[in-house]
PDB file of C-alpha atoms in Angstrom:
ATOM      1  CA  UNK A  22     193.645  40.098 -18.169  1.00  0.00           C
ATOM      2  CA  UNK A  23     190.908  42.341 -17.038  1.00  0.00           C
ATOM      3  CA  UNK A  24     191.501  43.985 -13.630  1.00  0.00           C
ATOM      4  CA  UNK A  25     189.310  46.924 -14.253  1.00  0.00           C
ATOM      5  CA  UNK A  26     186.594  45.439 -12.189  1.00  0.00           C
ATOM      6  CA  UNK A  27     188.990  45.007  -8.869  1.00  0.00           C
ATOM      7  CA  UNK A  28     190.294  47.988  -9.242  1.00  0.00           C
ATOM      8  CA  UNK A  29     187.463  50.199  -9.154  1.00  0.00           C
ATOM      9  CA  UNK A  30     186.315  47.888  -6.116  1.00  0.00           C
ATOM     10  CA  UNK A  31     189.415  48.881  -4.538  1.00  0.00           C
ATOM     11  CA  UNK A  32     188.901  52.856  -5.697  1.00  0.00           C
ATOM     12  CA  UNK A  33     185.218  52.815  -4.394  1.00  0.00           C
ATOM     13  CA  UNK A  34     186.247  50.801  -1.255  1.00  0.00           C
ATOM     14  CA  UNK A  35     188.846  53.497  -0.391  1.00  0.00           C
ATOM     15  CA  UNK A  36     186.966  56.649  -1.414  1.00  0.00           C
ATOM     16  CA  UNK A  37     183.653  55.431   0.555  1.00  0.00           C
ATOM     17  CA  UNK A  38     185.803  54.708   3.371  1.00  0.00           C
ATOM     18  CA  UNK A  39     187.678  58.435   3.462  1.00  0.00           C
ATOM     19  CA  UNK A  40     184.451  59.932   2.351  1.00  0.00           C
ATOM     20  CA  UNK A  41     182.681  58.675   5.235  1.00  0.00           C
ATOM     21  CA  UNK A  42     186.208  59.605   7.699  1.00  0.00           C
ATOM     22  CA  UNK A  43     185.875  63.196   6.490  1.00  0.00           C
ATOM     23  CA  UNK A  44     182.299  63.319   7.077  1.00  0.00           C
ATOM     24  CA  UNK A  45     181.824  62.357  10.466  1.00  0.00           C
ATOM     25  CA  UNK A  46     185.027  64.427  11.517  1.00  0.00           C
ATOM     26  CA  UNK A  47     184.433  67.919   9.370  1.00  0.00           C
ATOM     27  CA  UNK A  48     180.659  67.057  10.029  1.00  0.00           C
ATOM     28  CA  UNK A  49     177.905  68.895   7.710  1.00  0.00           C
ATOM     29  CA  UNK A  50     175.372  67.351   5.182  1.00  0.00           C
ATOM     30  CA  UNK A  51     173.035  65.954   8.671  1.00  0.00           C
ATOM     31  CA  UNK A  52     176.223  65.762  10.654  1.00  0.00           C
ATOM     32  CA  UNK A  53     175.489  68.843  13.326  1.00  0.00           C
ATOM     33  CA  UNK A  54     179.047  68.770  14.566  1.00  0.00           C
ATOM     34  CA  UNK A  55     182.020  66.890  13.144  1.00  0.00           C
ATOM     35  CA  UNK A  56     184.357  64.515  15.585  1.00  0.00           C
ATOM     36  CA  UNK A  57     187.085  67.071  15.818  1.00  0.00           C
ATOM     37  CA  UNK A  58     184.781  69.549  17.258  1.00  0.00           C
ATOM     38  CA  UNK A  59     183.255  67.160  19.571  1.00  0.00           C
ATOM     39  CA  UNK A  60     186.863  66.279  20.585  1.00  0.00           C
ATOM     40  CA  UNK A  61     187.757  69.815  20.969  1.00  0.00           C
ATOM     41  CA  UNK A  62     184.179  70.307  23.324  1.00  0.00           C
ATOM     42  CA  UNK A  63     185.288  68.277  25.920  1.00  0.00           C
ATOM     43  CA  UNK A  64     182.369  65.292  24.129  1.00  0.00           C
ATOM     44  CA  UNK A  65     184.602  63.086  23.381  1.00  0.00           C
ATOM     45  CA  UNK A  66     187.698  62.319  25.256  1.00  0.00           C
ATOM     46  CA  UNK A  67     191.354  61.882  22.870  1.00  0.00           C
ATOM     47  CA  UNK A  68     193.280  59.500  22.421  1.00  0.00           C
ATOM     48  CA  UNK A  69     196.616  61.255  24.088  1.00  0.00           C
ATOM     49  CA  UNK A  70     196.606  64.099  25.667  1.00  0.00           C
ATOM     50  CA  UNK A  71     199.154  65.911  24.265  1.00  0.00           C
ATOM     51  CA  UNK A  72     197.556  66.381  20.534  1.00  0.00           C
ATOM     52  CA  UNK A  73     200.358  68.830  19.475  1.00  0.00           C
ATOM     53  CA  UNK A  74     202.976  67.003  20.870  1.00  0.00           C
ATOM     54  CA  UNK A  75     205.391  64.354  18.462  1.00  0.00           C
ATOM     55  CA  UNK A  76     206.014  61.891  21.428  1.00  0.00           C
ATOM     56  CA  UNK A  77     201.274  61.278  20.855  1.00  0.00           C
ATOM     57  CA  UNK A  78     202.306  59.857  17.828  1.00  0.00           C
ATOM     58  CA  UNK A  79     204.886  57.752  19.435  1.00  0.00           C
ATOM     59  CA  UNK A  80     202.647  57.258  22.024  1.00  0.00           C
ATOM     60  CA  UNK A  81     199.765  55.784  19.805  1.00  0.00           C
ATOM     61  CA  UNK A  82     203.015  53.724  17.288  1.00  0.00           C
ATOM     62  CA  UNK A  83     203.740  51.453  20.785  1.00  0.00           C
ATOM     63  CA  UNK A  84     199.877  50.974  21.110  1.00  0.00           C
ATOM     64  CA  UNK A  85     199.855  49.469  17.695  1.00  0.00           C
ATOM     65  CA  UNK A  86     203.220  47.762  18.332  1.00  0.00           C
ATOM     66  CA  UNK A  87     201.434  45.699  21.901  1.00  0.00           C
ATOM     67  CA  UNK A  88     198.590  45.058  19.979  1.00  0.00           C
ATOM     68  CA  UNK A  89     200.269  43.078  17.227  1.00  0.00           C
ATOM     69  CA  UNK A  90     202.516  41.200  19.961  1.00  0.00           C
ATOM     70  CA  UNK A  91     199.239  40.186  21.640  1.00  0.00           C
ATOM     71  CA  UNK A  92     197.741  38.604  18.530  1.00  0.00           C
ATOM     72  CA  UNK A  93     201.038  37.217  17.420  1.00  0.00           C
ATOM     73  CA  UNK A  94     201.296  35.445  20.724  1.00  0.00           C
ATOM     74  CA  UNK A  95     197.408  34.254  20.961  1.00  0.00           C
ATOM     75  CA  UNK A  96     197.605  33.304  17.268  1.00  0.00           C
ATOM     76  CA  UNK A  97     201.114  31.391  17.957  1.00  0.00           C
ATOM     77  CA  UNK A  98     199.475  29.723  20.846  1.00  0.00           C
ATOM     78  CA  UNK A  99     196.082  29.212  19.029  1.00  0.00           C
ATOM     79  CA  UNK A 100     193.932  31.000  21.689  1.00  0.00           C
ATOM     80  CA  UNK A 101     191.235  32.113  19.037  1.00  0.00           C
ATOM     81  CA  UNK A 102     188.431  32.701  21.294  1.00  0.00           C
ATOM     82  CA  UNK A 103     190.159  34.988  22.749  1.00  0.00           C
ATOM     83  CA  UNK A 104     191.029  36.631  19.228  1.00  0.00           C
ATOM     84  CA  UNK A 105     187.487  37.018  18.384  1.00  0.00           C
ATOM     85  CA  UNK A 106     186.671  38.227  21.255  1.00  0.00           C
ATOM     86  CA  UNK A 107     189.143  40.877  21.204  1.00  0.00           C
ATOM     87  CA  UNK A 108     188.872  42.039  17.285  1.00  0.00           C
ATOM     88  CA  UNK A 109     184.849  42.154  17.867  1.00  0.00           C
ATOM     89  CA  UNK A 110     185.255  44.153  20.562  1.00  0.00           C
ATOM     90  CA  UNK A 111     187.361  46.393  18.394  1.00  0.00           C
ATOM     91  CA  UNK A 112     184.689  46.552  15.430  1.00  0.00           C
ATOM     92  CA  UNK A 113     182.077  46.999  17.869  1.00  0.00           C
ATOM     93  CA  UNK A 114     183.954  50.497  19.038  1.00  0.00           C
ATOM     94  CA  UNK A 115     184.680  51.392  15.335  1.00  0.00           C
ATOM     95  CA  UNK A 116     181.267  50.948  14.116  1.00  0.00           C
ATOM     96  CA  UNK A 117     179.451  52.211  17.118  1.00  0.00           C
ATOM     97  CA  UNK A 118     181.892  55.754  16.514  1.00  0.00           C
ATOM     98  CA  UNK A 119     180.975  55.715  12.858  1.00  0.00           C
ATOM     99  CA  UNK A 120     177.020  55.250  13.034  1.00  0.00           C
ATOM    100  CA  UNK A 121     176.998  57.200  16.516  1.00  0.00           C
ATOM    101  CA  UNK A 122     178.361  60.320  14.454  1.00  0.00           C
ATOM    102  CA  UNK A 123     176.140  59.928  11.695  1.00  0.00           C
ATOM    103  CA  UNK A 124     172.867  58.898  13.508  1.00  0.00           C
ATOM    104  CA  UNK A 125     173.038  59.994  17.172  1.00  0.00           C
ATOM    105  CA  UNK A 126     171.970  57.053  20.197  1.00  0.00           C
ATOM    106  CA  UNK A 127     170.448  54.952  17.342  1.00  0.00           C
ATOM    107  CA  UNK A 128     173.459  54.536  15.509  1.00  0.00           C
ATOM    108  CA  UNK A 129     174.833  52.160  18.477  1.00  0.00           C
ATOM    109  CA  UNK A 130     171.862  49.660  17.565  1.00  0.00           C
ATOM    110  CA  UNK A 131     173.218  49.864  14.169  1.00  0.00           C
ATOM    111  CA  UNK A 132     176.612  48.755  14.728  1.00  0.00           C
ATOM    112  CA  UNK A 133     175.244  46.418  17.038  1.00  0.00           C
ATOM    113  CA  UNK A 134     172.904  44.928  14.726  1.00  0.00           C
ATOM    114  CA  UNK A 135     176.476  45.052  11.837  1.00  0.00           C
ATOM    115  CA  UNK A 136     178.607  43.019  14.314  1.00  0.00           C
ATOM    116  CA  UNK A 137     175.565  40.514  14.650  1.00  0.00           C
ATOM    117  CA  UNK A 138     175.684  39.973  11.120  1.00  0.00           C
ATOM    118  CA  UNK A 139     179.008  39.819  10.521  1.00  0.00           C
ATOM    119  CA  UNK A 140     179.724  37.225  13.665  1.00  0.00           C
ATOM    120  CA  UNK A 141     176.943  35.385  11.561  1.00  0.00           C
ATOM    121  CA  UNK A 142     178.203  35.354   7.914  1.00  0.00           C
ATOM    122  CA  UNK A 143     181.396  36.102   8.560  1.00  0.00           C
ATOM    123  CA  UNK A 144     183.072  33.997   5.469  1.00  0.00           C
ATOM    124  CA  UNK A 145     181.410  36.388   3.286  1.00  0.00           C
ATOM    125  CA  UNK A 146     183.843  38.211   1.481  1.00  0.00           C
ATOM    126  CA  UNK A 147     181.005  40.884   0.972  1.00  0.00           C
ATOM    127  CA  UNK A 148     179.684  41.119   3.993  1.00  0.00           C
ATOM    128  CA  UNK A 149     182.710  41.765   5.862  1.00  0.00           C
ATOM    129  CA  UNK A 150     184.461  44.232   3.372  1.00  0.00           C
ATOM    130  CA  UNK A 151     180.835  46.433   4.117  1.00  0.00           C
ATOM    131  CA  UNK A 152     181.713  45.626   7.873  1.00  0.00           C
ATOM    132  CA  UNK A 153     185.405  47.258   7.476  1.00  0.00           C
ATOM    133  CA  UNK A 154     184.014  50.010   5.787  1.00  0.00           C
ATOM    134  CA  UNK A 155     181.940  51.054   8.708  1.00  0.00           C
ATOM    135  CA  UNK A 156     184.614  50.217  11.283  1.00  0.00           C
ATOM    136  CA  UNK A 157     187.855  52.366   9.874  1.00  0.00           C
ATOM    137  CA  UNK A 158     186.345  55.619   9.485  1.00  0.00           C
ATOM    138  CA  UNK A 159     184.831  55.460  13.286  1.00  0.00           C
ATOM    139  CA  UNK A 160     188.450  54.283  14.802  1.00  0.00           C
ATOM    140  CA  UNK A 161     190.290  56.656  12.176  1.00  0.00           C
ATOM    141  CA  UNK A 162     188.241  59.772  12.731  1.00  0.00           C
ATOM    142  CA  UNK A 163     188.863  59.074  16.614  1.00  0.00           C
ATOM    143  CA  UNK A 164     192.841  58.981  16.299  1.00  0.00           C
ATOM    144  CA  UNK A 165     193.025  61.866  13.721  1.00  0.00           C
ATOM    145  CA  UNK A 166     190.724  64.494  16.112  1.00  0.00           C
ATOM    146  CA  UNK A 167     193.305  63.622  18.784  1.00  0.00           C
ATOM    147  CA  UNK A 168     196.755  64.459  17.236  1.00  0.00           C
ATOM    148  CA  UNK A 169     197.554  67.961  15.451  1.00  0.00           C
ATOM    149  CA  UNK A 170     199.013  67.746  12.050  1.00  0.00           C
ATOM    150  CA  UNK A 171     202.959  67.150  12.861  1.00  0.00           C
ATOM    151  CA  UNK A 172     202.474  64.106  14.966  1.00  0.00           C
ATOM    152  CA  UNK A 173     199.561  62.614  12.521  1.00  0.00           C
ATOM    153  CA  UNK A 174     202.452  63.248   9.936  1.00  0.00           C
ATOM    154  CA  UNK A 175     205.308  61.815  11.914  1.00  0.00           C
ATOM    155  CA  UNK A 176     203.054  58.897  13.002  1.00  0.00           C
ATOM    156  CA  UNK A 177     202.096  58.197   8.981  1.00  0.00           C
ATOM    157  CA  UNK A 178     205.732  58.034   8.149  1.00  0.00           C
ATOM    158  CA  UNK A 179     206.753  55.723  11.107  1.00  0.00           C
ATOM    159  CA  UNK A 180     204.118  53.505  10.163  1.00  0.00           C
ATOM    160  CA  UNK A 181     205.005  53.436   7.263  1.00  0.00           C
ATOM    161  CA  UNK A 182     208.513  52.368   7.842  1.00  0.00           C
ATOM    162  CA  UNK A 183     207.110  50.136  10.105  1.00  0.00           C
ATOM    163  CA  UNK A 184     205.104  48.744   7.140  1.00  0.00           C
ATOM    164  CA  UNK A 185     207.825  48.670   4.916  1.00  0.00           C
ATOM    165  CA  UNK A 186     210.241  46.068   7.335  1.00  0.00           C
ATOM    166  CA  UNK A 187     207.254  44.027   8.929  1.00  0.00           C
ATOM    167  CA  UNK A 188     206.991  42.797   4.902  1.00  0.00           C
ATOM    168  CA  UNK A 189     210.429  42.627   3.997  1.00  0.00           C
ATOM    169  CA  UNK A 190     212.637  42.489   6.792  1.00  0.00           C
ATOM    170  CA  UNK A 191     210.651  40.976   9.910  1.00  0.00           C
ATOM    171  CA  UNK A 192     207.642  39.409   7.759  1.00  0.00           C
ATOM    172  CA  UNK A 193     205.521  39.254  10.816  1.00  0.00           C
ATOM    173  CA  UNK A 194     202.808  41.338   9.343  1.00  0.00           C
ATOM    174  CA  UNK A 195     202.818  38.541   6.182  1.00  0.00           C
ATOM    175  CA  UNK A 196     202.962  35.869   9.085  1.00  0.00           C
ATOM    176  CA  UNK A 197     200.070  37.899  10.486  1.00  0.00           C
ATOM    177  CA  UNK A 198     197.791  37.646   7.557  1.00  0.00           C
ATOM    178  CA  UNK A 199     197.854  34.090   7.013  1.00  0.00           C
ATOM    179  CA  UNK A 200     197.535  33.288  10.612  1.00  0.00           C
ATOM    180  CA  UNK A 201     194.213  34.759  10.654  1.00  0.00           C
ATOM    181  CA  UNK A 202     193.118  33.951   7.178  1.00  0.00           C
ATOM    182  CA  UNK A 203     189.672  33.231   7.462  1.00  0.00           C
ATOM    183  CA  UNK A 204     189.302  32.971  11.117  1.00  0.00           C
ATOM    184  CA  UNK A 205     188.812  36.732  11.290  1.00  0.00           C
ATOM    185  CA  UNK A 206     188.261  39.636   9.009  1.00  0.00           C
ATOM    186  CA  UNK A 207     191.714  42.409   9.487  1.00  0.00           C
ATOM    187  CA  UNK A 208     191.821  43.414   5.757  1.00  0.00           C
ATOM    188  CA  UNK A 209     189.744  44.225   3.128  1.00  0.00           C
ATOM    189  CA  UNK A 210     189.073  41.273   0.370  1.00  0.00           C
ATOM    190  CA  UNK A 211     189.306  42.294  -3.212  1.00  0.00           C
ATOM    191  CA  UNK A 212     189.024  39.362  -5.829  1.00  0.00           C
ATOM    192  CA  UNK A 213     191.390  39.151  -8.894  1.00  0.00           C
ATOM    193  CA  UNK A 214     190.836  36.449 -10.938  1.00  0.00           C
ATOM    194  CA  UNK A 215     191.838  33.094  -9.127  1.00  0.00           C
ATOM    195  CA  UNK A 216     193.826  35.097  -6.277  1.00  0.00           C
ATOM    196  CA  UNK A 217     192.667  37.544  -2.820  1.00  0.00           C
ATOM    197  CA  UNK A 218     194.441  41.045  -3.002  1.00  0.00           C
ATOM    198  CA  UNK A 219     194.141  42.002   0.885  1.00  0.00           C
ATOM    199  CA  UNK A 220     194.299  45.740   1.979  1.00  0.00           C
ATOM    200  CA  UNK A 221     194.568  45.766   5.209  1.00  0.00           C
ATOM    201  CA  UNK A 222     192.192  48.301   8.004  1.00  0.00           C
ATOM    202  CA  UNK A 223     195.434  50.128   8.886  1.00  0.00           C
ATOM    203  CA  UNK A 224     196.012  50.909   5.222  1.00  0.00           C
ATOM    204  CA  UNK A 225     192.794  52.623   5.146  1.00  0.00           C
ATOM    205  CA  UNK A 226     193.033  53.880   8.518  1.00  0.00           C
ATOM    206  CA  UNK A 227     196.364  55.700   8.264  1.00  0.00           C
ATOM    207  CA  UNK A 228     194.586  58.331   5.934  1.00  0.00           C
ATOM    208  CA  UNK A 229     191.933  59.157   7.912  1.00  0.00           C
ATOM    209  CA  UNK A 230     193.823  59.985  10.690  1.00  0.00           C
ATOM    210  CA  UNK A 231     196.183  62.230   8.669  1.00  0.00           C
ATOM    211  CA  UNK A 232     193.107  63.816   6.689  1.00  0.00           C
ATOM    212  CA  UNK A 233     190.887  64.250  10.080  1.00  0.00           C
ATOM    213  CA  UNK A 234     194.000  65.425  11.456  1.00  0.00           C
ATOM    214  CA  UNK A 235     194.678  68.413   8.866  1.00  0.00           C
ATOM    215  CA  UNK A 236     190.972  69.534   9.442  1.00  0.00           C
ATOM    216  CA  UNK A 237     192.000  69.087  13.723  1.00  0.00           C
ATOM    217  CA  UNK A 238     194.850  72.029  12.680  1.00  0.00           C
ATOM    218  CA  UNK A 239     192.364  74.560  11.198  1.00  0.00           C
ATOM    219  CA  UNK A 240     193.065  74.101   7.427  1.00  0.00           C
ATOM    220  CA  UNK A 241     190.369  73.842   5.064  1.00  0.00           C
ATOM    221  CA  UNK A 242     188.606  70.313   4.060  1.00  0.00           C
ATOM    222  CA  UNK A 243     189.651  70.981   0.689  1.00  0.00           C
ATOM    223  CA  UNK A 244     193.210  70.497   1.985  1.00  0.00           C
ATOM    224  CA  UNK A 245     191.848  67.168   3.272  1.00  0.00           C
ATOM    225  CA  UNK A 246     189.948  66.028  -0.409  1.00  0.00           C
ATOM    226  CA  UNK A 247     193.628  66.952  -1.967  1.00  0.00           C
ATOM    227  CA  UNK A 248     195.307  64.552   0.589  1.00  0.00           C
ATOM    228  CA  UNK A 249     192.858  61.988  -0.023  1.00  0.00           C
ATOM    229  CA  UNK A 250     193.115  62.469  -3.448  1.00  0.00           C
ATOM    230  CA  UNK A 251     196.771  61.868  -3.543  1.00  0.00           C
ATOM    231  CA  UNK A 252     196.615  58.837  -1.370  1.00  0.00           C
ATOM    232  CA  UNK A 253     194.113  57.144  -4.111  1.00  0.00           C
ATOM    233  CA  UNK A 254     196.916  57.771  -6.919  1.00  0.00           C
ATOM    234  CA  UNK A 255     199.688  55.941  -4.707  1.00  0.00           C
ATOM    235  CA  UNK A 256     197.068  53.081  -4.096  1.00  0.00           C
ATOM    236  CA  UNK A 257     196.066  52.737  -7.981  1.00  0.00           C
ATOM    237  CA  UNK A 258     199.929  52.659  -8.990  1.00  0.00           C
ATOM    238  CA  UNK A 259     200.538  50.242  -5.877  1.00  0.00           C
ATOM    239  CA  UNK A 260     197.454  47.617  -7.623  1.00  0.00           C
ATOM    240  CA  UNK A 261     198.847  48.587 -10.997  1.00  0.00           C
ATOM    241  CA  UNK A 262     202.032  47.440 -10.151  1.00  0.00           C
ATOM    242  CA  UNK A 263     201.046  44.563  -7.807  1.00  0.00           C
ATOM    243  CA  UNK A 264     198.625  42.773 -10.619  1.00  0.00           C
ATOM    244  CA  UNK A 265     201.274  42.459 -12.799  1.00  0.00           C
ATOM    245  CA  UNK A 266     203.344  40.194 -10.764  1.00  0.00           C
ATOM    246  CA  UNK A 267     202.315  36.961  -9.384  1.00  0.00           C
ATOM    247  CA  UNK A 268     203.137  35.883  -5.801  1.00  0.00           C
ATOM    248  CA  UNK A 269     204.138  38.940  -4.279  1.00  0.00           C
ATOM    249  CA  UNK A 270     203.417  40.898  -0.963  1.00  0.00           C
ATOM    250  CA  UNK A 271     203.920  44.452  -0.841  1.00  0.00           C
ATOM    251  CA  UNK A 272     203.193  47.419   1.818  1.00  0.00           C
ATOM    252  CA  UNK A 273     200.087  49.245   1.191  1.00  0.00           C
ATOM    253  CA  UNK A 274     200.381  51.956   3.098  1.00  0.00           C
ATOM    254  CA  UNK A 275     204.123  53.881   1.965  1.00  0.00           C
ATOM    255  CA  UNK A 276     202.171  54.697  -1.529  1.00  0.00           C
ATOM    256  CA  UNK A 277     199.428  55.894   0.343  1.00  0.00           C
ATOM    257  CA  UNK A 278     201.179  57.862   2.344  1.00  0.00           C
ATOM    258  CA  UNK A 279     203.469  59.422   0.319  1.00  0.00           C
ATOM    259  CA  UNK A 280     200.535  60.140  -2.181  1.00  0.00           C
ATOM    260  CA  UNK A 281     198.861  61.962   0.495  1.00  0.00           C
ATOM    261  CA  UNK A 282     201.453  63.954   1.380  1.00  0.00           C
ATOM    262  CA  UNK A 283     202.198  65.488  -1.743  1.00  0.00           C
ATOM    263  CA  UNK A 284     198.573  65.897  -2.136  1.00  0.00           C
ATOM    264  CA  UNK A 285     198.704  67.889   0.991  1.00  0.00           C
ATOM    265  CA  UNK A 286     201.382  69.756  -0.110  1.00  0.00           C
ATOM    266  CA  UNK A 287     200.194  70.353  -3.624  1.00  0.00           C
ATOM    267  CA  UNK A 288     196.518  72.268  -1.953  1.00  0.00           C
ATOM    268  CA  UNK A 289     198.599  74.065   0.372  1.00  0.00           C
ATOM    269  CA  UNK A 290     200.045  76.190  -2.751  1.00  0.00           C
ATOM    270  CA  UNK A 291     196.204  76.591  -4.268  1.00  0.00           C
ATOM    271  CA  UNK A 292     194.484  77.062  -1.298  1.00  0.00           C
ATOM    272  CA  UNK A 293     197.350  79.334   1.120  1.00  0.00           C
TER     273      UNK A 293
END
């Protein structure tokens, strides 16, 4: 079976999407100052206000915890206007961060001009992956500027427990996926032969929070490549693993993250 071909789709959708994360937040290469900075300026306002406090992350977990009640309840109750209203709203503010960063006042016509396009051919696997793209790094960036590194870190690992019983224990985040199968795009599409892999935003999201957030506490970006780095390893043995069993659901993001950490902790020792 040849899975080469999906998995370097997945590799160049994950990379593109931390590459661009990184960018906007460390800033450089056209980017006159990076999100963190503009955070730190007074610019842009954070998400908590307590960045170097653990109870932000906890903070930010029960955000994410009320937003999946709310579309568990309007998708149980089938109020899908409502849904679409609500997720474009929410790629409207991730791609409006994104292509503000990179392209000043203009950039909000961009993302405008994305969501248009996606709202119109929005059963096109391609089109909406290239949507996603643009939306994580904007939303990620935003989150990782506003927590230090110990609360990005705790809130990575309780997400990723979280992750781990929403699939097996709870299965509301499976029950979650179907539900809005095709009636909205929350994960990123990746063909394998006659079957979808689906990796969803907050797998892709997760990292650029933790990698924005280790530039936030004054380490190096190199620090950041090297967590990013590590995070694609756990990801490629995740879709090793995953394409060689049929019928099966696993959490994205505990790979990733541990990945990343030990990537972290691996460029701490070269670059100390």
């Amino acid at each position: 079976m040849n899975y080469l071909k999906p998995l370097l789709l997945t590799i160049l959708i994950y990379l593109i999407v931390q590459g661009l994360g990184l960018w906007i937040s460390h800033g450089g290469f056209g980017v006159k100052e990076g999100v963190v900075e503009k955070v730190e300026r007074g610019e842009i306002q954070p998400v908590v206000q307590n960045p170097e406090r653990v109870e932000s992350s906890i903070q930010i977990f029960l955000y994410i915890i009320i937003v999946t009640i709310m579309l568990l309840f309007l998708l149980r109750y089938k109020f899908e206007l409502i849904i679409k209203i609500f997720v474009g709203m929410a790629f409207l503010l991730g791609l409006s961060f994104t292509f503000w960063n990179l392209l000043g006042d203009i950039g909000i016509l961009v993302a405008v001009l994305l969501l248009v396009i996606g709202i119109w051919q929005r059963k096109n696997l391609l089109v909406m992956n290239i949507i996603l793209i643009f939306t994580v790094p904007g939303i990620g960036s935003w989150l990782g500027a506003s927590l230090s590194l110990i609360p990005a870190l705790v809130l990575l690992i309780i997400l990723s427990i979280y992750d781990i019983i929403s699939v097996f224990g709870t299965k509301h985040m499976v029950k979650l996926a179907d539900g809005v199968k095709g009636k909205m795009p929350l994960m990123f599409t990746i063909p394998v032969e006659k079957r979808i892999l689906g990796l969803g935003t907050g797998d892709l999201a997760l990292p650029v929070v933790f990698s924005t957030s280790i530039i936030k506490s004054n380490y190096s970006l190199m620090n950041s490549v090297f967590a990013v780095i590590g995070g694609l390893i756990g990801l490629i043995f995740l879709f090793i693993y995953i394409t060689k069993r049929r019928d099966i659901t696993l959490p994205a993001l505990p790979p990733i993250a541990a990945g990343m950490i030990l990537g972290f902790c691996v460029s701490i020792f070269i670059y100390i």
